[in-house]
Amino acid sequence: MAVRGDARILLLVILCIFLLKSCNGAATDIELDAKAQLLHRLDSLNLLLYTFLLILTVLTIWTFKHRRLRFLHETGLAVIYGLIIGAIIRYGFTTSSTILHMPVVPDASSKYNQSVPPDTLWLRFPEDKGGGVIKNKTFAYSFRGEIYKQDNEIDLKATFDPEIFFNIILPPIIFHAGYSLKRKYFFRNLGAILMYALIGTSISAFIIGALMYAFVQLIPHLSASFTFLDTLYFGALISPTDPLTIISIFNDLHVDVNLYALVFGESVLNDAVAIVLSGSIQNYGERYQSGSGGFETVAFFQAFGDFVGIFSLSLFIGATMGCITALLTKFTRVRDFPLLESALFVLMSYSTFLIAEASDLTGVVAVLFCGICQAHYTYNNLSPDSRQRTKQLFELLNFLAENFIFSYIGVSMFTFPKHHFDPGFIFAGFLCALLGRAANVYPLSFILNLARKPKISLNYQHMLFFAGLRGAMSFALAIRNTVSDARQAMLTTTSLIVILTVIFQGGATTQFLSWFNIPVGVDEEIEGLSHNGMRSDGSLPGSGIKPNEKALLARIWGDFDTRYMKPLLTHSRPTLLETLPVCCTPLARILTTTQQMTQDEAVRKADSDSDFCLEDRELERRRTSIQPLGTVMGEVSPGPLPLHTRVALPGLVGKHL
């Protein structure tokens, strides 16, 4: 009996130990579940704040449009609402959550410091397995950044990983810019746009960088933090323009389409130029720091080679993916299933960005030119449902993404922990940004006017200078790296420049149009950059530019595109059977579809961008010049060509504001 009693007691002790461990494990699980639920609630609250901001912005935009108020644009509203919500979060929100902190002391032999922190920390916790066996478990904690305020977790939740902007937010904005581009006017002004975007943005970046470096050398506490590469990087990130406000007002008021093309085309391309230029400057810094003093010249030319190579290869990837999508939609019957067709279109477009980024190139450049190619080629192969769906989808994504970014800029002024306010640097940043913009517009306009017809008038140059608002790209580049004091000062200055230019410059657009005597209410087919009288009779009907006044690149590419590219990638006429040499007839038969051969003439003329680079009359003339032998063309009776004026006559061109 004594043995049985001892066995029962032993069994009871073992059962108690098991229950105790189970209770301890259950208590731990309950605590972790409660923590996870709290974090989930904070995440939901964070997303709800930004959703509420967007709802408020949409309702206010409707009110402004309903009452025809133009003194404040939607992006300015998003920034203002973001500032208000950011202040409320910063000073009015408190959470009862407990943030657990464990002090960790770095190893004395570690090569890491606050300027170059490790990516992850591995913490080992001993676990008693029983029987005297102790096993270490390793937990990895990723780098998040320096913590300035530890008593309000919502501050941390209200900020996002900067890579979200580059991988999620920016691609639909950039793609929509290319997909909705008015290509006829863009390519008609291609020379000027390339001059402003490529050369002008580079000039602006170097001038801003040089002036800022001269300024910081005058202030001791700044000269210790900033190198010339830092100020040059600041010049690169602050040089791209983002005139969303002005473009929207141009659309509403029907401002001259060529002025619209110059402003919009430059802003589209200089975003791409700025991100490649900033990357080249970083590459230059890495090479120069790893070499000797005589390595600077070599590093400069290598960085320049990086700039040209990365831009060109990214452009090639974007155009190639656009052409591949066009071929898929042309030679398959996926258009019979519009949902699948739209899904393929979206996935191919987004994969362009990822392919370029994975190849260590620039996804922004790739997705921009992918959008242009998709609009010019693939769009014509899509079914009517997919055309409407893709246009509306990317328009919606662009609207939400843009307003989210500007709302976040306002919120982050209060919640982002790594701002460094230096009044001197901020003032110098504003001044140098204006000087850099002036160095872009006025000297290059003078050079362009030496050979350009029609010339860019001084009032239009003033409007181009005024259109130099800063926006999403500048902010995204600035917030990507905020470890050093110099980068934190750049972020703060960039955020303030974006906020003030969007609110005040954007709000004053209508007034500046009036001051500069820019005609509004202009018919899209009656355009020109000079309004000093009437046009000559030699103009083409419905066009303000003679064929020989168009960009040389546009004329060359337009002819090649009409004869070969569009017949290859779309169902347009003439076919490759008509344009390729006779020796290529077997290949031309393979690349020509039945739909292409039987396409109605009215359908061909209804192509979305049949006037990509050329006037309709020129396209018709070039098409008829390659008709097969035996085709009889009817004569067109010459009639009087209409005269178009730039005088603000009621009912003809419009009226001044």
XYZ file of C-alpha atoms in Angstrom:
657
model
C 0.000 0.000 0.000
C 2.883 2.344 0.770
C 4.286 1.754 -2.720
C 0.939 2.535 -4.305
C 0.652 5.720 -2.247
C 4.126 6.870 -3.297
C 3.296 6.183 -6.960
C 0.099 8.209 -6.738
C 1.934 11.089 -5.118
C 4.633 10.989 -7.824
C 1.996 10.920 -10.569
C 0.202 13.849 -8.974
C 3.434 15.853 -8.784
C 4.205 15.166 -12.473
C 0.666 16.189 -13.442
C 0.963 19.438 -11.475
C 4.278 20.265 -13.151
C 2.758 19.578 -16.591
C -0.280 21.735 -15.830
C 1.939 24.532 -14.510
C 4.028 24.561 -17.698
C 0.890 24.439 -19.818
C -0.582 27.381 -17.947
C 2.638 29.338 -18.330
C 2.654 28.610 -22.078
C -1.003 29.559 -22.372
C -0.400 32.803 -20.492
C 2.464 33.634 -22.843
C 0.298 32.916 -25.877
C -2.495 35.084 -24.499
C -0.075 37.952 -23.917
C 1.369 37.657 -27.425
C -2.115 37.460 -28.954
C -3.124 40.612 -27.095
C 0.003 42.379 -28.359
C -0.682 41.270 -31.934
C -4.293 42.428 -31.641
C -3.157 45.822 -30.376
C -0.697 46.220 -33.247
C -3.410 45.217 -35.698
C -5.724 47.849 -34.223
C -3.009 50.506 -34.544
C -2.382 49.516 -38.159
C -6.101 49.759 -38.884
C -6.255 53.165 -37.213
C -3.287 54.330 -39.269
C -4.858 53.206 -42.556
C -8.182 54.683 -41.485
C -6.536 58.081 -41.002
C -5.159 58.117 -44.536
C -8.430 56.793 -45.952
C -10.282 59.557 -44.138
C -7.823 62.078 -45.572
C -8.520 60.861 -49.098
C -12.297 60.926 -48.529
C -12.079 64.466 -47.191
C -9.909 65.506 -50.136
C -12.346 64.013 -52.669
C -15.345 65.765 -51.115
C -13.518 69.088 -50.972
C -12.391 68.728 -54.595
C -16.006 68.172 -55.605
C -17.022 71.322 -53.740
C -14.295 73.352 -55.441
C -15.188 72.026 -58.894
C -18.894 72.572 -58.290
C -18.281 76.203 -57.356
C -15.506 76.619 -59.969
C -12.885 77.659 -57.419
C -9.296 77.449 -58.681
C -7.273 79.174 -55.981
C -6.343 75.834 -54.392
C -5.711 72.520 -56.140
C -6.491 69.028 -54.871
C -2.835 68.319 -54.100
C -2.662 71.483 -52.022
C -5.761 70.373 -50.150
C -4.229 66.956 -49.528
C -1.093 68.586 -48.091
C -3.088 70.930 -45.834
C -5.288 68.135 -44.519
C -2.185 66.015 -43.991
C -0.567 68.768 -41.936
C -3.676 69.035 -39.755
C -3.919 65.283 -39.158
C -0.168 65.079 -38.554
C -0.380 67.763 -35.876
C -3.292 65.941 -34.230
C -1.363 62.662 -34.217
C 1.763 64.341 -32.883
C 0.212 66.343 -30.087
C -3.254 64.888 -29.504
C -2.930 61.109 -29.790
C -1.736 58.867 -27.000
C -1.890 55.101 -26.834
C -1.983 52.841 -23.826
C 0.230 50.258 -25.471
C 3.403 49.193 -23.756
C 6.462 49.180 -25.988
C 9.064 46.808 -24.623
C 12.681 47.870 -24.978
C 15.821 45.860 -24.355
C 19.121 47.755 -24.129
C 21.722 46.194 -26.412
C 25.376 47.204 -26.253
C 27.375 46.747 -29.481
C 30.552 44.741 -29.410
C 33.641 46.906 -29.064
C 35.171 45.276 -32.132
C 32.089 45.931 -34.276
C 32.620 48.002 -37.436
C 29.064 49.351 -37.333
C 28.082 52.765 -35.972
C 25.144 55.168 -36.108
C 26.044 56.213 -39.652
C 26.281 52.622 -40.912
C 23.988 50.530 -38.677
C 23.558 46.765 -39.136
C 20.565 45.505 -41.077
C 19.477 43.048 -38.381
C 20.262 42.185 -34.763
C 20.450 38.542 -33.694
C 19.460 38.040 -30.058
C 19.967 34.651 -28.424
C 17.720 33.618 -25.542
C 18.505 30.463 -23.510
C 15.681 27.969 -23.148
C 15.706 25.234 -20.512
C 14.621 21.984 -22.152
C 14.711 20.093 -18.897
C 17.199 17.542 -17.762
C 19.883 20.217 -17.598
C 19.820 20.798 -21.379
C 19.857 24.493 -22.338
C 19.320 25.398 -25.983
C 19.772 28.854 -27.454
C 17.082 30.290 -29.740
C 18.004 33.166 -32.032
C 15.577 35.993 -32.866
C 16.255 38.537 -35.636
C 15.230 42.188 -35.275
C 15.439 44.340 -38.400
C 16.728 47.912 -38.492
C 13.971 50.511 -38.266
C 15.758 53.738 -37.516
C 16.566 56.036 -34.652
C 13.790 56.507 -32.110
C 13.225 60.020 -30.817
C 9.928 59.618 -29.011
C 9.090 56.396 -27.195
C 5.740 57.102 -25.557
C 3.447 57.162 -28.632
C 3.459 54.151 -30.924
C 1.000 55.727 -33.382
C 3.812 58.092 -34.431
C 5.812 55.110 -35.612
C 2.828 53.478 -37.271
C 1.957 56.661 -39.212
C 5.202 56.416 -41.178
C 5.917 53.957 -43.972
C 8.958 52.220 -45.337
C 10.346 54.528 -48.079
C 10.589 51.554 -50.425
C 6.786 51.453 -50.464
C 6.855 54.707 -52.420
C 9.231 53.359 -55.055
C 7.723 49.890 -55.427
C 4.001 50.517 -54.881
C 3.052 54.211 -55.105
C 5.273 55.648 -57.854
C 4.834 53.004 -60.613
C 1.126 53.719 -61.322
C 1.796 57.480 -61.280
C 4.660 57.251 -63.755
C 2.882 54.700 -65.956
C -0.234 56.863 -66.139
C 1.915 59.817 -67.201
C 3.108 57.838 -70.211
C -0.207 56.103 -70.895
C -2.196 59.363 -70.956
C 0.443 61.405 -72.797
C -0.772 63.524 -75.719
C 1.799 62.017 -77.983
C 1.147 64.163 -81.043
C 2.047 67.371 -79.222
C 4.729 65.683 -77.144
C 6.663 64.517 -80.200
C 5.975 67.718 -82.078
C 7.896 69.524 -79.311
C 10.297 66.656 -78.706
C 13.474 68.686 -79.206
C 12.504 71.355 -76.680
C 11.236 68.796 -74.163
C 14.454 66.786 -74.354
C 16.483 69.974 -74.000
C 14.627 71.060 -70.864
C 14.367 67.584 -69.314
C 17.796 66.101 -70.037
C 20.164 69.055 -70.306
C 18.121 71.500 -68.245
C 17.565 69.169 -65.304
C 21.269 68.294 -65.218
C 22.246 71.973 -65.362
C 19.750 72.785 -62.620
C 21.070 69.974 -60.407
C 24.708 71.053 -60.733
C 23.923 74.749 -60.204
C 21.840 74.017 -57.107
C 24.539 71.681 -55.796
C 27.340 74.206 -56.369
C 25.407 77.117 -54.830
C 24.370 75.053 -51.810
C 27.945 73.893 -51.279
C 29.160 77.500 -51.383
C 26.509 78.407 -48.829
C 27.239 75.591 -46.365
C 30.940 76.481 -46.434
C 30.016 79.864 -44.961
C 28.350 78.281 -41.910
C 30.658 76.248 -39.632
C 28.075 73.817 -38.252
C 26.883 72.959 -41.771
C 30.297 72.659 -43.394
C 31.154 69.816 -41.018
C 28.041 67.844 -42.043
C 27.836 68.469 -45.791
C 30.207 67.399 -48.518
C 30.019 68.524 -52.131
C 28.460 65.178 -53.033
C 25.725 65.787 -50.447
C 24.808 69.155 -51.927
C 25.030 67.734 -55.445
C 22.647 64.958 -54.435
C 20.313 67.594 -53.012
C 20.462 69.406 -56.350
C 19.538 66.196 -58.172
C 16.568 65.390 -55.950
C 15.147 68.935 -55.887
C 15.532 69.616 -59.623
C 12.600 67.523 -60.996
C 9.309 69.373 -61.350
C 5.842 68.033 -60.608
C 3.333 70.640 -61.861
C 0.180 68.592 -61.187
C -1.691 71.688 -60.074
C -0.735 73.715 -63.138
C -1.414 70.849 -65.562
C -4.892 70.380 -64.104
C -5.667 74.079 -64.468
C -4.256 74.062 -68.009
C -6.726 71.292 -68.825
C -9.667 73.113 -67.272
C -8.892 76.413 -69.018
C -7.784 74.888 -72.363
C -4.413 76.590 -72.452
C -2.353 76.284 -75.650
C -1.566 72.606 -76.220
C 2.083 73.226 -77.065
C 2.657 75.058 -73.779
C 0.860 72.178 -72.084
C 3.121 69.698 -73.890
C 6.285 71.547 -72.844
C 5.278 71.725 -69.175
C 3.906 68.199 -68.938
C 6.532 66.571 -71.155
C 9.389 68.101 -69.197
C 7.892 67.041 -65.865
C 7.409 63.472 -67.108
C 10.976 63.079 -68.339
C 12.808 65.012 -65.640
C 11.456 62.639 -62.984
C 13.228 59.855 -64.827
C 16.349 61.972 -65.335
C 16.485 62.950 -61.660
C 16.349 59.408 -60.328
C 19.073 58.246 -62.735
C 21.181 61.332 -61.988
C 20.911 60.858 -58.225
C 21.951 57.226 -58.610
C 24.939 58.246 -60.739
C 26.016 60.748 -58.080
C 25.879 58.010 -55.453
C 27.935 55.722 -57.690
C 30.461 58.509 -58.150
C 30.739 58.894 -54.389
C 31.322 55.187 -53.868
C 34.052 55.052 -56.509
C 35.755 58.254 -55.411
C 35.815 57.318 -51.743
C 37.359 53.952 -52.522
C 40.193 55.390 -54.591
C 43.013 57.872 -54.328
C 42.990 61.578 -55.044
C 43.733 61.099 -58.738
C 40.716 58.822 -59.138
C 38.199 61.675 -59.203
C 38.290 62.262 -62.959
C 37.914 58.575 -63.737
C 35.017 58.301 -61.288
C 33.290 61.269 -62.934
C 33.395 59.730 -66.399
C 32.303 56.382 -65.004
C 29.352 58.074 -63.312
C 28.481 59.811 -66.586
C 28.649 56.444 -68.329
C 26.339 55.026 -65.665
C 23.875 57.841 -66.318
C 23.754 57.240 -70.073
C 23.832 53.451 -69.791
C 21.186 53.110 -67.091
C 18.835 55.554 -68.789
C 19.236 53.898 -72.197
C 18.883 50.323 -70.945
C 15.872 51.228 -68.804
C 14.258 52.895 -71.810
C 14.986 49.802 -73.901
C 13.403 47.469 -71.327
C 10.288 49.630 -71.092
C 9.853 49.885 -74.857
C 10.543 46.166 -75.316
C 7.949 45.122 -72.747
C 5.413 47.449 -74.350
C 6.094 45.906 -77.761
C 5.886 42.354 -76.368
C 2.484 43.158 -74.865
C 1.364 44.570 -78.214
C 2.445 41.387 -80.001
C 0.645 39.212 -77.446
C -2.581 41.145 -77.860
C -2.261 41.164 -81.655
C -1.487 37.507 -82.354
C -3.653 35.914 -79.655
C -7.402 35.952 -79.093
C -7.097 37.094 -75.503
C -9.286 40.064 -76.482
C -12.212 37.604 -76.474
C -11.858 37.580 -72.674
C -11.615 41.265 -71.646
C -10.949 40.504 -67.984
C -7.949 38.316 -68.807
C -6.801 40.850 -71.376
C -6.885 43.687 -68.839
C -5.117 41.547 -66.233
C -2.375 40.680 -68.733
C -1.976 44.353 -69.614
C -1.607 45.439 -65.974
C 0.767 42.612 -65.029
C 3.011 43.111 -68.061
C 3.184 46.828 -67.330
C 4.062 46.392 -63.646
C 6.564 43.633 -64.401
C 8.448 46.175 -66.514
C 9.188 48.188 -63.383
C 10.273 45.111 -61.435
C 12.486 43.784 -64.246
C 14.347 47.091 -64.454
C 14.782 47.320 -60.678
C 15.917 43.695 -60.427
C 18.449 44.392 -63.199
C 19.915 47.277 -61.149
C 18.438 49.789 -63.592
C 15.717 52.393 -63.069
C 12.136 51.185 -63.002
C 10.751 54.717 -63.269
C 12.308 55.204 -66.717
C 11.254 51.726 -67.851
C 7.630 52.016 -66.761
C 7.342 55.515 -68.264
C 8.349 54.406 -71.750
C 6.372 51.198 -71.323
C 3.300 53.378 -70.774
C 4.031 55.386 -73.919
C 4.422 52.212 -76.004
C 1.352 50.610 -74.473
C -0.726 53.652 -75.372
C 0.649 53.886 -78.898
C 0.591 50.207 -79.857
C -1.151 47.892 -77.379
C -4.144 50.163 -76.821
C -5.199 49.763 -80.464
C -5.232 45.957 -80.105
C -7.380 45.901 -76.969
C -11.080 45.181 -76.924
C -13.391 48.149 -76.225
C -13.999 46.906 -72.669
C -10.274 46.632 -71.936
C -9.557 50.050 -73.416
C -12.057 51.681 -71.123
C -11.075 49.564 -68.130
C -7.318 50.213 -68.378
C -7.751 53.936 -68.975
C -10.059 54.325 -65.990
C -8.058 51.970 -63.764
C -4.770 53.825 -64.145
C -6.495 57.180 -63.928
C -8.001 56.096 -60.606
C -4.731 54.633 -59.301
C -2.888 57.790 -60.326
C -5.405 60.008 -58.535
C -5.329 57.996 -55.310
C -1.540 57.547 -55.314
C -0.812 61.219 -55.928
C -3.168 62.433 -53.231
C -1.889 59.785 -50.820
C 1.694 60.966 -51.316
C 0.815 64.615 -50.756
C -1.273 63.707 -47.701
C 1.662 61.703 -46.373
C 4.021 64.630 -46.965
C 1.808 66.734 -44.696
C 1.448 64.032 -42.038
C 5.156 63.201 -42.021
C 6.116 66.782 -41.197
C 4.906 66.009 -37.662
C 5.187 62.233 -37.331
C 8.391 61.357 -39.184
C 11.110 61.228 -36.503
C 14.082 62.270 -38.629
C 13.488 65.901 -39.485
C 16.279 68.395 -38.981
C 15.170 72.025 -39.135
C 17.956 74.419 -40.076
C 16.547 77.847 -41.071
C 19.666 78.833 -43.005
C 19.761 75.653 -45.063
C 16.013 75.848 -45.715
C 16.223 79.457 -46.942
C 19.222 78.648 -49.134
C 17.381 75.622 -50.522
C 14.422 77.758 -51.596
C 16.648 80.393 -53.192
C 18.898 77.916 -55.004
C 15.897 75.968 -56.296
C 14.585 79.158 -57.926
C 17.983 80.003 -59.403
C 18.420 76.464 -60.701
C 15.004 76.592 -62.362
C 15.844 79.923 -63.985
C 19.142 78.505 -65.280
C 17.153 75.688 -66.848
C 14.430 77.706 -68.588
C 15.826 81.014 -69.845
C 19.239 80.107 -71.348
C 17.899 76.951 -72.999
C 14.873 78.811 -74.364
C 17.235 81.350 -75.933
C 19.207 78.543 -77.592
C 16.032 76.815 -78.789
C 14.651 80.033 -80.272
C 17.709 80.377 -82.493
C 16.351 77.601 -84.713
C 12.808 76.941 -83.506
C 9.635 78.016 -85.271
C 7.396 79.147 -83.717
C 9.595 80.622 -81.021
C 8.937 80.310 -77.317
C 7.879 83.805 -76.278
C 9.129 85.447 -73.104
C 5.719 85.150 -71.435
C 5.701 81.427 -72.105
C 9.204 81.201 -70.659
C 7.958 82.953 -67.522
C 5.155 80.390 -67.307
C 7.641 77.535 -67.720
C 9.708 78.998 -64.884
C 6.622 79.401 -62.714
C 5.583 75.799 -63.440
C 8.602 74.484 -61.526
C 6.654 73.045 -58.599
C 8.288 70.221 -56.675
C 6.421 67.087 -55.760
C 6.342 63.335 -55.269
C 9.662 62.377 -56.870
C 11.682 64.902 -54.862
C 10.083 63.743 -51.620
C 10.531 60.051 -52.444
C 14.242 60.549 -53.171
C 14.731 62.615 -50.009
C 13.034 60.186 -47.621
C 14.837 57.122 -48.952
C 17.918 57.675 -46.769
C 17.754 59.806 -43.616
C 20.543 58.351 -41.493
C 22.959 61.310 -41.471
C 22.244 64.867 -40.325
C 22.801 66.107 -43.876
C 20.160 63.778 -45.311
C 17.724 64.728 -42.553
C 18.174 68.424 -43.354
C 17.608 67.626 -47.047
C 14.348 65.827 -46.218
C 13.029 68.709 -44.132
C 13.969 71.313 -46.742
C 12.535 69.234 -49.582
C 9.269 68.679 -47.710
C 8.869 72.399 -47.048
C 9.678 73.302 -50.668
C 7.101 70.781 -51.895
C 4.437 72.005 -49.470
C 4.890 75.720 -50.152
C 5.216 75.441 -53.934
C 2.162 73.193 -54.220
C -0.020 75.395 -52.024
C 1.069 78.897 -53.038
C 2.470 78.510 -56.562
C -0.265 76.096 -57.519
C -2.928 78.359 -56.069
C -1.606 81.387 -57.971
C -1.612 79.697 -61.394
C -4.774 81.404 -62.647
C -3.471 84.798 -61.609
C -0.129 84.223 -63.307
C -1.860 83.173 -66.523
C -3.578 86.539 -66.475
C -0.394 88.478 -65.648
C 1.555 86.756 -68.432
C -1.291 87.269 -70.948
C -1.494 83.559 -71.722
C -4.576 82.898 -73.923
C -7.101 80.437 -72.536
C -10.076 78.704 -74.085
C -7.888 77.683 -77.041
C -9.158 74.985 -79.395
C -6.828 71.984 -79.329
C -6.430 72.174 -83.104
C -5.534 75.870 -83.042
C -2.247 76.165 -81.296
C 1.086 77.899 -81.360
C 3.619 79.298 -78.941
C 3.701 82.752 -80.455
C 0.673 84.999 -80.668
C 1.943 87.936 -82.652
C -0.633 87.876 -85.414
C -2.074 85.518 -87.981
C -0.583 82.430 -89.504
C 0.461 82.158 -93.086
C -1.609 80.308 -95.650
C 1.025 77.638 -95.802
C -0.120 76.088 -92.545
C -1.865 72.781 -92.615
C -5.558 72.948 -91.754
C -6.146 72.409 -88.105
C -2.482 72.781 -87.287
C -0.346 75.637 -86.126
C 2.889 74.094 -87.311
C 4.148 73.435 -90.808
C 5.594 70.019 -91.558
C 9.118 71.390 -91.838
C 8.751 73.105 -88.457
C 8.318 69.871 -86.542
C 11.120 68.211 -84.646
C 13.460 66.392 -87.009
C 13.450 63.336 -84.764
C 9.654 63.336 -84.811
C 9.528 63.411 -88.611
C 12.076 60.612 -88.992
C 10.492 58.419 -86.342
C 6.977 59.164 -87.584
C 7.780 57.903 -91.062
C 9.469 54.736 -89.738
C 6.651 54.140 -87.265
C 3.920 54.496 -89.879
C 5.589 52.153 -92.372
C 6.963 49.429 -90.107
C 6.287 49.597 -86.365
C 2.518 50.068 -86.305
C 1.877 47.483 -89.051
C 4.044 45.029 -87.085
C 2.594 45.637 -83.620
C -1.026 46.585 -84.388
C -3.753 45.882 -86.925
C -3.207 49.233 -88.650
C -2.817 49.858 -92.356
C -0.760 49.936 -94.549
C 0.373 46.377 -93.892
C 3.912 45.070 -94.026
C 2.988 43.441 -97.345
C 2.797 46.961 -98.760
C 5.803 48.505 -97.032
C 8.460 45.786 -96.875
C 10.576 44.868 -99.917
C 9.331 42.051 -102.134
C 12.017 39.713 -100.820
C 10.446 39.941 -97.355
C 6.957 38.959 -98.522
C 6.930 35.526 -96.757
C 7.847 37.167 -93.450
C 5.322 39.945 -94.020
C 2.556 37.369 -94.552
C 3.352 35.767 -91.192
C 3.292 39.124 -89.395
C 0.060 40.335 -91.019
C -3.250 39.255 -89.502
C -6.532 38.614 -91.249
C -8.102 41.446 -89.276
C -5.395 43.742 -90.563
C -6.093 42.793 -94.176
C -9.866 43.192 -93.872
C -9.899 46.242 -91.623
C -12.360 48.929 -92.575
C -10.938 52.341 -93.464
C -13.120 54.042 -90.883
C -11.699 51.785 -88.178
C -8.156 52.607 -89.252
C -8.824 56.311 -88.963
C -10.333 55.786 -85.517
C -7.042 54.606 -84.047
C -6.352 56.360 -80.790
C -3.052 57.806 -81.894
C -2.890 57.641 -85.667
C -1.443 61.125 -85.462
C 1.400 60.074 -83.144
C 3.983 62.339 -84.715
C 2.439 63.442 -87.976
C -0.495 65.501 -89.075
C -3.492 63.616 -90.430
C -2.883 65.028 -93.917
C 0.729 63.890 -93.867
C -0.227 60.415 -92.728
C -2.795 60.177 -95.519
C -0.278 61.386 -98.086
C 2.362 58.894 -96.924
C -0.155 56.069 -96.822
C -1.366 56.738 -100.355
C 2.202 57.037 -101.599
C 2.709 53.358 -100.836
C -0.593 52.063 -102.212
C -0.264 48.981 -104.440
C -0.120 49.581 -108.165
C -3.489 49.723 -109.798
C -5.161 51.627 -106.983
C -6.964 54.674 -108.279
C -6.950 57.640 -105.991
C -9.531 60.367 -106.267
C -8.533 63.970 -106.566
C -9.054 66.387 -103.760
C -10.190 69.808 -104.816
C -7.977 72.451 -103.331
C -9.901 74.820 -101.143
C -9.081 77.899 -99.165
C -7.080 77.133 -96.072
C -8.444 78.676 -92.907
C -6.467 81.328 -91.100
C -5.803 80.876 -87.409
C -4.920 83.705 -85.124
C -3.499 83.995 -81.654
C -5.497 87.149 -80.997
C -7.963 86.605 -78.181
C -11.110 87.082 -80.263
C -14.383 85.954 -78.675
C -15.578 82.741 -80.214
C -12.336 82.106 -82.137
C -9.502 81.543 -79.712
C -10.877 82.495 -76.346
C -10.433 85.296 -73.946
C -7.834 86.327 -71.455
C -8.566 85.698 -67.850
